[in-house]
Amino acid sequence: AKKSEESTGVIAMIDLLIKDLDREMTEATTQEKEDQADYEEMMKDSAEKRAADSKALTEKGAARADMQAQKQAREEGKAASTKEHMATMKYIASLHAECDWLLQYFDVRKEARTGEIDSIVKGAAKADMEAEKQAREEGKAASTKEHMATMKYIASLHAECDWLLQYFDVRKEARTGEIDSIVKAKAVLSGADYSLVQTRAHRFLRGA
């Protein structure tokens, strides 16, 4: 009986140990599942955080690049404006220098300009006089040439008139003879035409 009680006690202890082990294994499994879920949640959160950090970093990089581009544009615009301003100031300085030179030598240039104008006027007057003289000479030459041509034509007319007067009687007699010959020839032709008409009429009557 004592051994049976001892066996029962051992078996009960073993059952207790098995239950404890089962409980511990169940708890371990549950804990493992919870740890796995926590790990997966943590990994998911980490991935989302990494994506968010990457997106934020990209946005910050783009914003930084944009700010740098704006800064460079402002610097370039400022440099261009400064360069344009310097060029404007340089141009104004050159205008001042030119104006100072014009004011300084105004009287000298005025006298020189007056002399140039006088020279031009005198030269123009001289040129007009020479042109007028040349025109007169050319007109005179043309008039002389025309006069000579007129005299030559008059001389030819005189010669022709002299020839007509010299041979007037001869030409008159020749013309009279030509007229007589024409009249006689016309009369002959008229007679011939009349004879021809009479002959044709006679033939026509005989044929009838």
XYZ file of N, CA and C in Angstrom:
624
model
N 0.834 -1.204 0.000
C 0.000 0.000 0.000
C 0.852 1.230 0.000
N 1.927 1.143 0.749
C 2.853 2.279 0.802
C 3.441 2.529 -0.558
N 3.799 1.462 -1.294
C 4.358 1.634 -2.633
C 3.338 2.189 -3.573
N 2.080 1.754 -3.375
C 1.026 2.283 -4.251
C 0.831 3.757 -4.036
N 0.918 4.164 -2.756
C 0.765 5.598 -2.460
C 1.936 6.359 -3.049
N 3.126 5.790 -2.946
C 4.294 6.465 -3.498
C 4.162 6.574 -5.006
N 3.678 5.492 -5.639
C 3.517 5.537 -7.095
C 2.484 6.580 -7.494
N 1.402 6.605 -6.670
C 0.351 7.594 -6.960
C 0.906 8.988 -6.799
N 1.717 9.193 -5.791
C 2.312 10.522 -5.577
C 3.256 10.906 -6.715
N 4.022 9.930 -7.188
C 4.977 10.219 -8.287
C 4.225 10.564 -9.568
N 3.154 9.713 -9.782
C 2.362 9.944 -10.998
C 1.698 11.316 -10.932
N 1.196 11.651 -9.722
C 0.557 12.966 -9.581
C 1.566 14.072 -9.800
N 2.794 13.823 -9.284
C 3.843 14.849 -9.472
C 4.204 14.969 -10.960
N 4.259 13.786 -11.587
C 4.597 13.813 -13.028
C 3.479 14.529 -13.795
N 2.217 14.225 -13.452
C 1.102 14.901 -14.110
C 1.172 16.398 -13.890
N 1.555 16.754 -12.653
C 1.675 18.184 -12.356
C 2.763 18.830 -13.195
N 3.881 18.074 -13.309
C 4.982 18.604 -14.133
C 4.553 18.735 -15.604
N 3.785 17.689 -16.065
C 3.331 17.749 -17.457
C 2.401 18.934 -17.670
N 1.498 19.169 -16.714
C 0.604 20.302 -16.820
C 1.373 21.614 -16.805
N 2.388 21.643 -15.907
C 3.193 22.882 -15.866
C 3.918 23.104 -17.186
N 4.457 21.973 -17.705
C 5.154 22.103 -18.989
C 4.197 22.533 -20.105
N 2.981 21.899 -20.064
C 1.994 22.285 -21.095
C 1.629 23.759 -20.957
N 1.450 24.193 -19.709
C 1.078 25.594 -19.494
C 2.205 26.530 -19.961
N 3.437 26.099 -19.570
C 4.580 26.928 -19.964
C 4.744 26.950 -21.487
N 4.503 25.770 -22.117
C 4.627 25.723 -23.578
C 3.527 26.556 -24.237
N 2.319 26.474 -23.640
C 1.221 27.281 -24.184
C 1.526 28.760 -24.027
N 2.027 29.086 -22.825
C 2.378 30.488 -22.592
C 3.520 30.914 -23.502
N 4.471 29.999 -23.692
C 5.606 30.325 -24.558
C 5.155 30.541 -25.998
N 4.228 29.622 -26.407
C 3.711 29.757 -27.779
C 2.937 31.065 -27.935
N 2.106 31.318 -26.936
C 1.337 32.584 -26.992
C 2.281 33.778 -26.982
N 3.283 33.717 -26.134
C 4.243 34.819 -26.052
C 5.011 34.964 -27.362
N 5.347 33.801 -27.943
C 6.077 33.838 -29.221
C 5.228 34.485 -30.311
N 3.915 34.089 -30.326
C 3.018 34.678 -31.315
C 2.887 36.182 -31.083
N 2.767 36.530 -29.790
C 2.660 37.971 -29.503
C 3.952 38.687 -29.875
N 5.085 38.034 -29.551
C 6.375 38.658 -29.923
C 6.502 38.777 -31.440
N 6.039 37.703 -32.158
C 6.099 37.743 -33.616
C 5.218 38.863 -34.167
N 4.014 38.993 -33.565
C 3.114 40.064 -33.997
C 3.716 41.423 -33.695
N 4.342 41.494 -32.468
C 4.985 42.772 -32.118
C 6.154 43.069 -33.076
N 6.894 41.998 -33.398
C 8.032 42.174 -34.316
C 7.555 42.621 -35.691
N 6.494 41.928 -36.171
C 5.960 42.294 -37.490
C 5.415 43.724 -37.477
N 4.731 44.076 -36.377
C 4.221 45.448 -36.252
C 5.360 46.443 -36.223
N 6.424 46.059 -35.474
C 7.588 46.941 -35.395
C 8.257 47.097 -36.760
N 8.366 45.963 -37.505
C 8.975 46.015 -38.823
C 8.130 46.858 -39.780
N 6.787 46.697 -39.631
C 5.889 47.498 -40.470
C 6.037 48.972 -40.147
N 6.054 49.252 -38.817
C 6.240 50.657 -38.413
C 7.589 51.180 -38.889
N 8.604 50.306 -38.796
C 9.943 50.729 -39.232
C 9.958 51.014 -40.737
N 9.298 50.120 -41.503
C 9.243 50.338 -42.951
C 8.506 51.614 -43.286
N 7.373 51.828 -42.598
C 6.628 53.065 -42.839
C 7.454 54.276 -42.435
N 8.154 54.125 -41.285
C 8.989 55.249 -40.838
C 10.127 55.506 -41.820
N 10.720 54.395 -42.331
C 11.789 54.570 -43.319
C 11.253 55.242 -44.585
N 10.053 54.799 -45.038
C 9.456 55.416 -46.226
C 9.160 56.888 -45.975
N 8.600 57.161 -44.773
C 8.302 58.554 -44.442
C 9.577 59.376 -44.353
N 10.627 58.763 -43.715
C 11.914 59.475 -43.607
C 12.524 59.704 -44.985
N 12.418 58.676 -45.846
C 12.964 58.822 -47.204
C 12.216 59.906 -47.975
N 10.867 59.902 -47.845
C 10.068 60.925 -48.512
C 10.404 62.314 -47.985
N 10.515 62.397 -46.658
C 10.860 63.690 -46.053
C 12.242 64.139 -46.511
N 13.187 63.175 -46.566
C 14.538 63.516 -47.011
C 14.529 63.994 -48.463
N 13.715 63.290 -49.304
C 13.614 63.705 -50.713
C 13.012 65.099 -50.832
N 11.948 65.327 -50.051
C 11.323 66.646 -50.087
C 12.282 67.721 -49.587
N 13.003 67.393 -48.520
C 13.982 68.362 -48.007
C 15.082 68.623 -49.033
N 15.506 67.532 -49.725
C 16.531 67.710 -50.764
C 16.013 68.584 -51.901
N 14.757 68.327 -52.318
C 14.175 69.144 -53.388
C 14.022 70.593 -52.951
N 13.572 70.774 -51.687
C 13.422 72.139 -51.171
C 14.780 72.833 -51.100
N 15.801 72.076 -50.663
C 17.149 72.649 -50.579
C 17.662 73.024 -51.970
N 17.432 72.116 -52.947
C 17.856 72.419 -54.322
C 17.117 73.639 -54.856
N 15.805 73.717 -54.548
C 15.017 74.871 -54.984
C 15.535 76.157 -54.364
N 15.833 76.076 -53.066
C 16.361 77.259 -52.374
C 17.715 77.659 -52.949
N 18.558 76.672 -53.249
C 19.856 76.975 -53.850
C 19.687 77.603 -55.237
N 18.718 77.054 -56.023
C 18.473 77.621 -57.352
C 17.975 79.059 -57.245
N 17.060 79.309 -56.293
C 16.571 80.676 -56.086
C 17.693 81.600 -55.643
N 18.526 81.087 -54.753
C 19.658 81.889 -54.277
C 20.604 82.226 -55.424
N 20.894 81.192 -56.265
C 21.774 81.420 -57.410
C 21.153 82.407 -58.395
N 19.836 82.263 -58.605
C 19.151 83.193 -59.511
C 19.214 84.616 -58.975
N 19.000 84.759 -57.647
C 19.096 86.099 -57.059
C 20.508 86.657 -57.184
N 21.503 85.791 -56.941
C 22.892 86.249 -57.051
C 23.225 86.638 -58.484
N 22.758 85.785 -59.444
C 23.013 86.108 -60.854
C 22.277 87.380 -61.263
N 21.021 87.521 -60.796
C 20.270 88.741 -61.102
C 20.945 89.963 -60.505
N 21.446 89.811 -59.273
C 22.146 90.915 -58.625
C 23.432 91.256 -59.376
N 24.150 90.191 -59.812
C 25.379 90.433 -60.574
C 25.073 91.115 -61.897
N 24.004 90.642 -62.579
C 23.628 91.267 -63.855
C 23.204 92.713 -63.648
N 22.441 92.943 -62.580
C 22.008 94.306 -62.287
C 23.204 95.196 -61.972
N 24.150 94.645 -61.207
C 25.360 95.412 -60.886
C 26.158 95.709 -62.143
N 26.276 94.689 -63.017
C 27.012 94.881 -64.261
C 26.336 95.927 -65.141
N 24.999 95.837 -65.229
C 24.253 96.818 -66.032
C 24.386 98.219 -65.430
N 24.338 98.278 -64.114
C 24.488 99.575 -63.451
C 25.866 100.169 -63.732
N 26.909 99.321 -63.644
C 28.266 99.789 -63.927
C 28.387 100.267 -65.370
N 27.762 99.494 -66.319
C 27.809 99.914 -67.723
C 27.089 101.248 -67.919
N 25.952 101.415 -67.228
C 25.216 102.680 -67.326
C 26.047 103.838 -66.779
N 26.669 103.613 -65.633
C 27.513 104.654 -65.036
C 28.695 104.980 -65.945
N 29.267 103.945 -66.570
C 30.381 104.168 -67.489
C 29.924 104.985 -68.695
N 28.727 104.660 -69.213
C 28.192 105.398 -70.359
C 27.914 106.855 -69.982
N 27.354 107.052 -68.779
C 27.098 108.417 -68.308
C 28.401 109.185 -68.177
N 29.447 108.513 -67.645
C 30.753 109.171 -67.508
C 31.309 109.561 -68.882
N 31.137 108.644 -69.877
C 31.627 108.980 -71.219
C 30.846 110.158 -71.806
N 29.529 110.212 -71.527
C 28.730 111.353 -71.993
C 29.198 112.641 -71.335
N 29.476 112.575 -70.026
C 29.985 113.768 -69.339
C 31.304 114.220 -69.956
N 32.178 113.252 -70.238
C 33.473 113.604 -70.831
C 33.279 114.231 -72.208
N 32.379 113.660 -72.990
C 32.119 114.208 -74.322
C 31.513 115.614 -74.239
N 30.581 115.786 -73.301
C 29.986 117.116 -73.123
C 31.039 118.127 -72.677
N 31.916 117.717 -71.751
C 32.988 118.615 -71.305
C 33.880 118.997 -72.465
N 34.195 117.999 -73.333
C 35.053 118.300 -74.487
C 34.354 119.254 -75.456
N 33.047 119.025 -75.675
C 32.293 119.901 -76.578
C 32.243 121.324 -76.035
N 32.009 121.454 -74.716
C 31.976 122.786 -74.108
C 33.345 123.457 -74.170
N 34.389 122.646 -73.977
C 35.735 123.206 -73.963
C 36.143 123.732 -75.333
N 35.782 122.986 -76.383
C 36.220 123.371 -77.732
C 35.062 123.906 -78.571
N 34.012 124.422 -77.918
C 32.851 124.900 -78.662
C 33.222 126.078 -79.560
N 33.913 127.088 -78.983
C 34.262 128.275 -79.765
C 35.177 127.925 -80.928
N 36.163 127.052 -80.662
C 37.091 126.663 -81.726
C 36.339 125.948 -82.852
N 35.455 124.999 -82.462
C 34.684 124.266 -83.470
C 33.714 125.191 -84.198
N 33.162 126.193 -83.484
C 32.252 127.142 -84.111
C 32.971 127.949 -85.181
N 34.199 128.445 -84.839
C 34.972 129.203 -85.818
C 35.354 128.330 -87.009
N 35.772 127.079 -86.707
C 36.146 126.179 -87.800
C 34.943 125.873 -88.682
N 33.801 125.671 -88.043
C 32.587 125.379 -88.808
C 32.187 126.565 -89.674
N 32.334 127.778 -89.111
C 32.036 128.982 -89.892
C 32.956 129.088 -91.099
N 34.249 128.783 -90.874
C 35.188 128.796 -91.992
C 34.836 127.757 -93.041
N 34.432 126.567 -92.576
C 34.038 125.526 -93.523
C 32.824 125.953 -94.339
N 31.861 126.581 -93.649
C 30.662 127.034 -94.361
C 31.013 128.105 -95.386
N 31.899 129.053 -94.995
C 32.322 130.090 -95.943
C 33.010 129.470 -97.150
N 33.877 128.491 -96.876
C 34.578 127.830 -97.980
C 33.599 127.114 -98.896
N 32.615 126.434 -98.282
C 31.624 125.718 -99.084
C 30.810 126.689 -99.932
N 30.405 127.822 -99.312
C 29.624 128.822 -100.043
C 30.434 129.397 -101.199
N 31.703 129.743 -100.909
C 32.549 130.289 -101.967
C 32.779 129.258 -103.071
N 33.024 128.005 -102.642
C 33.214 126.959 -103.639
C 31.974 126.760 -104.489
N 30.789 126.796 -103.836
C 29.546 126.635 -104.585
C 29.343 127.796 -105.555
N 29.655 129.018 -105.086
C 29.513 130.179 -105.967
C 30.458 130.085 -107.159
N 31.688 129.646 -106.887
C 32.656 129.495 -107.968
C 32.193 128.425 -108.952
N 31.681 127.325 -108.402
C 31.195 126.256 -109.266
C 30.012 126.735 -110.110
N 29.123 127.532 -109.504
C 27.993 128.076 -110.272
C 28.479 128.987 -111.390
N 29.480 129.815 -111.060
C 30.014 130.724 -112.081
C 30.651 129.931 -113.220
N 31.422 128.903 -112.875
C 32.061 128.102 -113.919
C 31.011 127.369 -114.754
N 29.977 126.859 -114.068
C 28.916 126.175 -114.801
C 28.186 127.145 -115.725
N 27.926 128.353 -115.226
C 27.253 129.354 -116.046
C 28.111 129.751 -117.243
N 29.431 129.902 -116.991
C 30.348 130.246 -118.075
C 30.374 129.135 -119.119
N 30.461 127.888 -118.639
C 30.479 126.759 -119.562
C 29.177 126.686 -120.360
N 28.044 126.963 -119.652
C 26.759 126.942 -120.339
C 26.705 128.007 -121.423
N 27.236 129.212 -121.090
C 27.261 130.281 -122.106
C 28.121 129.878 -123.291
N 29.302 129.295 -122.988
C 30.186 128.891 -124.070
C 29.540 127.801 -124.923
N 28.896 126.839 -124.239
C 28.221 125.779 -124.986
C 27.057 126.342 -125.794
N 26.320 127.312 -125.189
C 25.213 127.939 -125.923
C 25.721 128.722 -127.126
N 26.848 129.405 -126.906
C 27.427 130.173 -128.008
C 27.882 129.243 -129.124
N 28.534 128.148 -128.743
C 28.990 127.197 -129.752
C 27.803 126.595 -130.496
N 26.743 126.247 -129.726
C 25.554 125.683 -130.368
C 24.910 126.699 -131.300
N 24.870 127.967 -130.850
C 24.281 129.009 -131.682
C 25.093 129.208 -132.956
N 26.429 129.205 -132.825
C 27.303 129.359 -134.002
C 27.108 128.191 -134.968
N 27.025 126.983 -134.414
C 26.824 125.797 -135.249
C 25.479 125.866 -135.976
N 24.451 126.286 -135.226
C 23.125 126.401 -135.840
C 23.114 127.476 -136.926
N 23.819 128.590 -136.661
C 23.900 129.663 -137.647
C 24.592 129.184 -138.924
N 25.674 128.442 -138.742
C 26.401 127.932 -139.908
C 25.516 126.964 -140.698
N 24.765 126.114 -139.985
C 23.870 125.186 -140.672
C 22.790 125.950 -141.437
N 22.270 127.013 -140.813
C 21.251 127.834 -141.484
C 21.801 128.483 -142.745
N 23.010 129.041 -142.638
C 23.647 129.697 -143.795
C 23.896 128.683 -144.912
N 24.313 127.475 -144.496
C 24.559 126.436 -145.495
C 23.259 126.067 -146.211
N 22.171 125.955 -145.431
C 20.876 125.619 -146.033
C 20.412 126.726 -146.973
N 20.624 127.979 -146.541
C 20.249 129.120 -147.399
C 21.058 129.096 -148.691
N 22.349 128.764 -148.574
C 23.199 128.711 -149.765
C 22.710 127.618 -150.712
N 22.304 126.477 -150.125
C 21.791 125.399 -150.989
C 20.497 125.831 -151.676
N 19.650 126.588 -150.954
C 18.420 127.092 -151.560
C 18.733 128.057 -152.701
N 19.717 128.944 -152.453
C 20.121 129.882 -153.518
C 20.614 129.127 -154.742
N 21.424 128.094 -154.492
C 21.957 127.325 -155.624
C 20.827 126.650 -156.394
N 19.862 126.093 -155.660
C 18.743 125.428 -156.311
C 17.906 126.436 -157.125
N 17.684 127.636 -156.502
C 16.933 128.675 -157.227
C 17.671 129.133 -158.486
N 18.987 129.299 -158.353
C 19.779 129.701 -159.526
C 19.656 128.656 -160.631
N 19.705 127.371 -160.246
C 19.605 126.300 -161.242
C 18.223 126.306 -161.908
N 17.159 126.524 -161.086
C 15.810 126.578 -161.633
C 15.658 127.753 -162.596
N 16.210 128.936 -162.229
C 16.122 130.102 -163.104
C 16.919 129.901 -164.391
N 18.084 129.236 -164.238
C 18.955 129.047 -165.395
C 18.308 128.123 -166.434
N 17.638 127.081 -165.930
C 17.065 126.088 -166.848
C 15.550 126.165 -166.907
N 14.981 127.347 -166.574
C 13.529 127.480 -166.559
C 12.937 127.311 -167.963
N 13.527 128.030 -168.955
C 12.992 127.961 -170.308
C 13.118 126.550 -170.875
N 14.258 125.934 -170.652
C 14.460 124.577 -171.179
C 13.447 123.617 -170.574
N 13.284 123.721 -169.220
C 12.339 122.831 -168.560
C 10.897 123.140 -169.000
N 10.608 124.457 -169.285
C 9.270 124.821 -169.715
C 8.955 124.194 -171.062
N 9.935 124.316 -172.020
C 9.739 123.725 -173.339
C 9.594 122.204 -173.245
N 10.438 121.595 -172.414
C 10.357 120.135 -172.262
C 9.020 119.743 -171.656
N 8.564 120.529 -170.733
C 7.283 120.212 -170.102
C 6.138 120.367 -171.098
N 6.224 121.427 -171.935
C 5.191 121.642 -172.959
C 5.172 120.483 -173.938
N 6.349 120.026 -174.324
C 6.435 118.889 -175.243
C 5.847 117.631 -174.619
N 6.142 117.437 -173.328
C 5.600 116.258 -172.634
C 4.070 116.303 -172.602
N 3.525 117.510 -172.387
C 2.066 117.654 -172.346
C 1.455 117.375 -173.716
N 2.090 117.910 -174.772
C 1.583 117.663 -176.119
C 1.607 116.179 -176.446
N 2.684 115.537 -176.094
C 2.805 114.096 -176.384
C 1.717 113.323 -175.645
N 1.466 113.709 -174.389
C 0.433 113.020 -173.605
C -0.941 113.236 -174.239
N -1.222 114.482 -174.685
C -2.518 114.784 -175.301
C -2.695 113.987 -176.591
N -1.635 113.957 -177.425
C -1.718 113.221 -178.680
C -1.905 111.730 -178.421
N -1.161 111.225 -177.462
C -1.286 109.793 -177.158
C -2.680 109.477 -176.659
N -3.239 110.364 -175.876
C -4.593 110.154 -175.390
C -5.599 110.157 -176.528
N -5.383 111.092 -177.501
C -6.287 111.155 -178.640
C -6.199 109.879 -179.469
N -4.960 109.423 -179.658
C -4.774 108.190 -180.426
C -5.463 107.039 -179.750
N -5.279 106.976 -178.433
C -5.903 105.875 -177.671
C -7.423 105.982 -177.725
N -7.937 107.203 -177.684
C -9.380 107.384 -177.757
C -9.916 106.934 -179.126
N -9.190 107.270 -180.191
C -9.595 106.847 -181.527
C -9.561 105.340 -181.667
N -8.539 104.752 -181.111
C -8.407 103.286 -181.180
C -9.543 102.619 -180.441
N -9.897 103.172 -179.309
C -11.001 102.600 -178.545
C -12.309 102.721 -179.328
N -12.509 103.863 -180.042
C -13.736 104.048 -180.812
C -13.811 103.049 -181.966
N -12.675 102.853 -182.666
C -12.636 101.902 -183.789
C -12.918 100.496 -183.294
N -12.372 100.185 -182.124
C -12.570 98.843 -181.556
C -14.042 98.635 -181.209
N -14.678 99.644 -180.702
C -16.098 99.542 -180.363
C -16.938 99.342 -181.617
N -16.618 100.121 -182.697
C -17.364 99.963 -183.951
C -17.191 98.564 -184.527
N -16.006 98.016 -184.477
C -15.738 96.672 -185.025
C -16.534 95.624 -184.285
N -16.570 95.711 -182.968
C -17.298 94.730 -182.157
C -18.803 94.836 -182.413
N -19.294 96.059 -182.586
C -20.726 96.233 -182.843
C -21.107 95.632 -184.194
N -20.231 95.848 -185.212
C -20.495 95.315 -186.540
C -20.532 93.784 -186.512
N -19.575 93.196 -185.775
C -19.540 91.738 -185.667
C -20.788 91.226 -184.949
N -21.237 91.950 -183.945
C -22.400 91.519 -183.195
C -23.671 91.533 -184.067
N -23.781 92.582 -184.908
C -24.938 92.704 -185.801
C -24.906 91.594 -186.851
N -23.740 91.286 -187.403
C -23.648 90.237 -188.395
C -23.972 88.883 -187.803
N -23.560 88.680 -186.606
C -23.847 87.412 -185.969
C -25.338 87.259 -185.705
N -26.034 88.355 -185.435
C -27.448 88.287 -185.178
C -28.185 87.974 -186.462
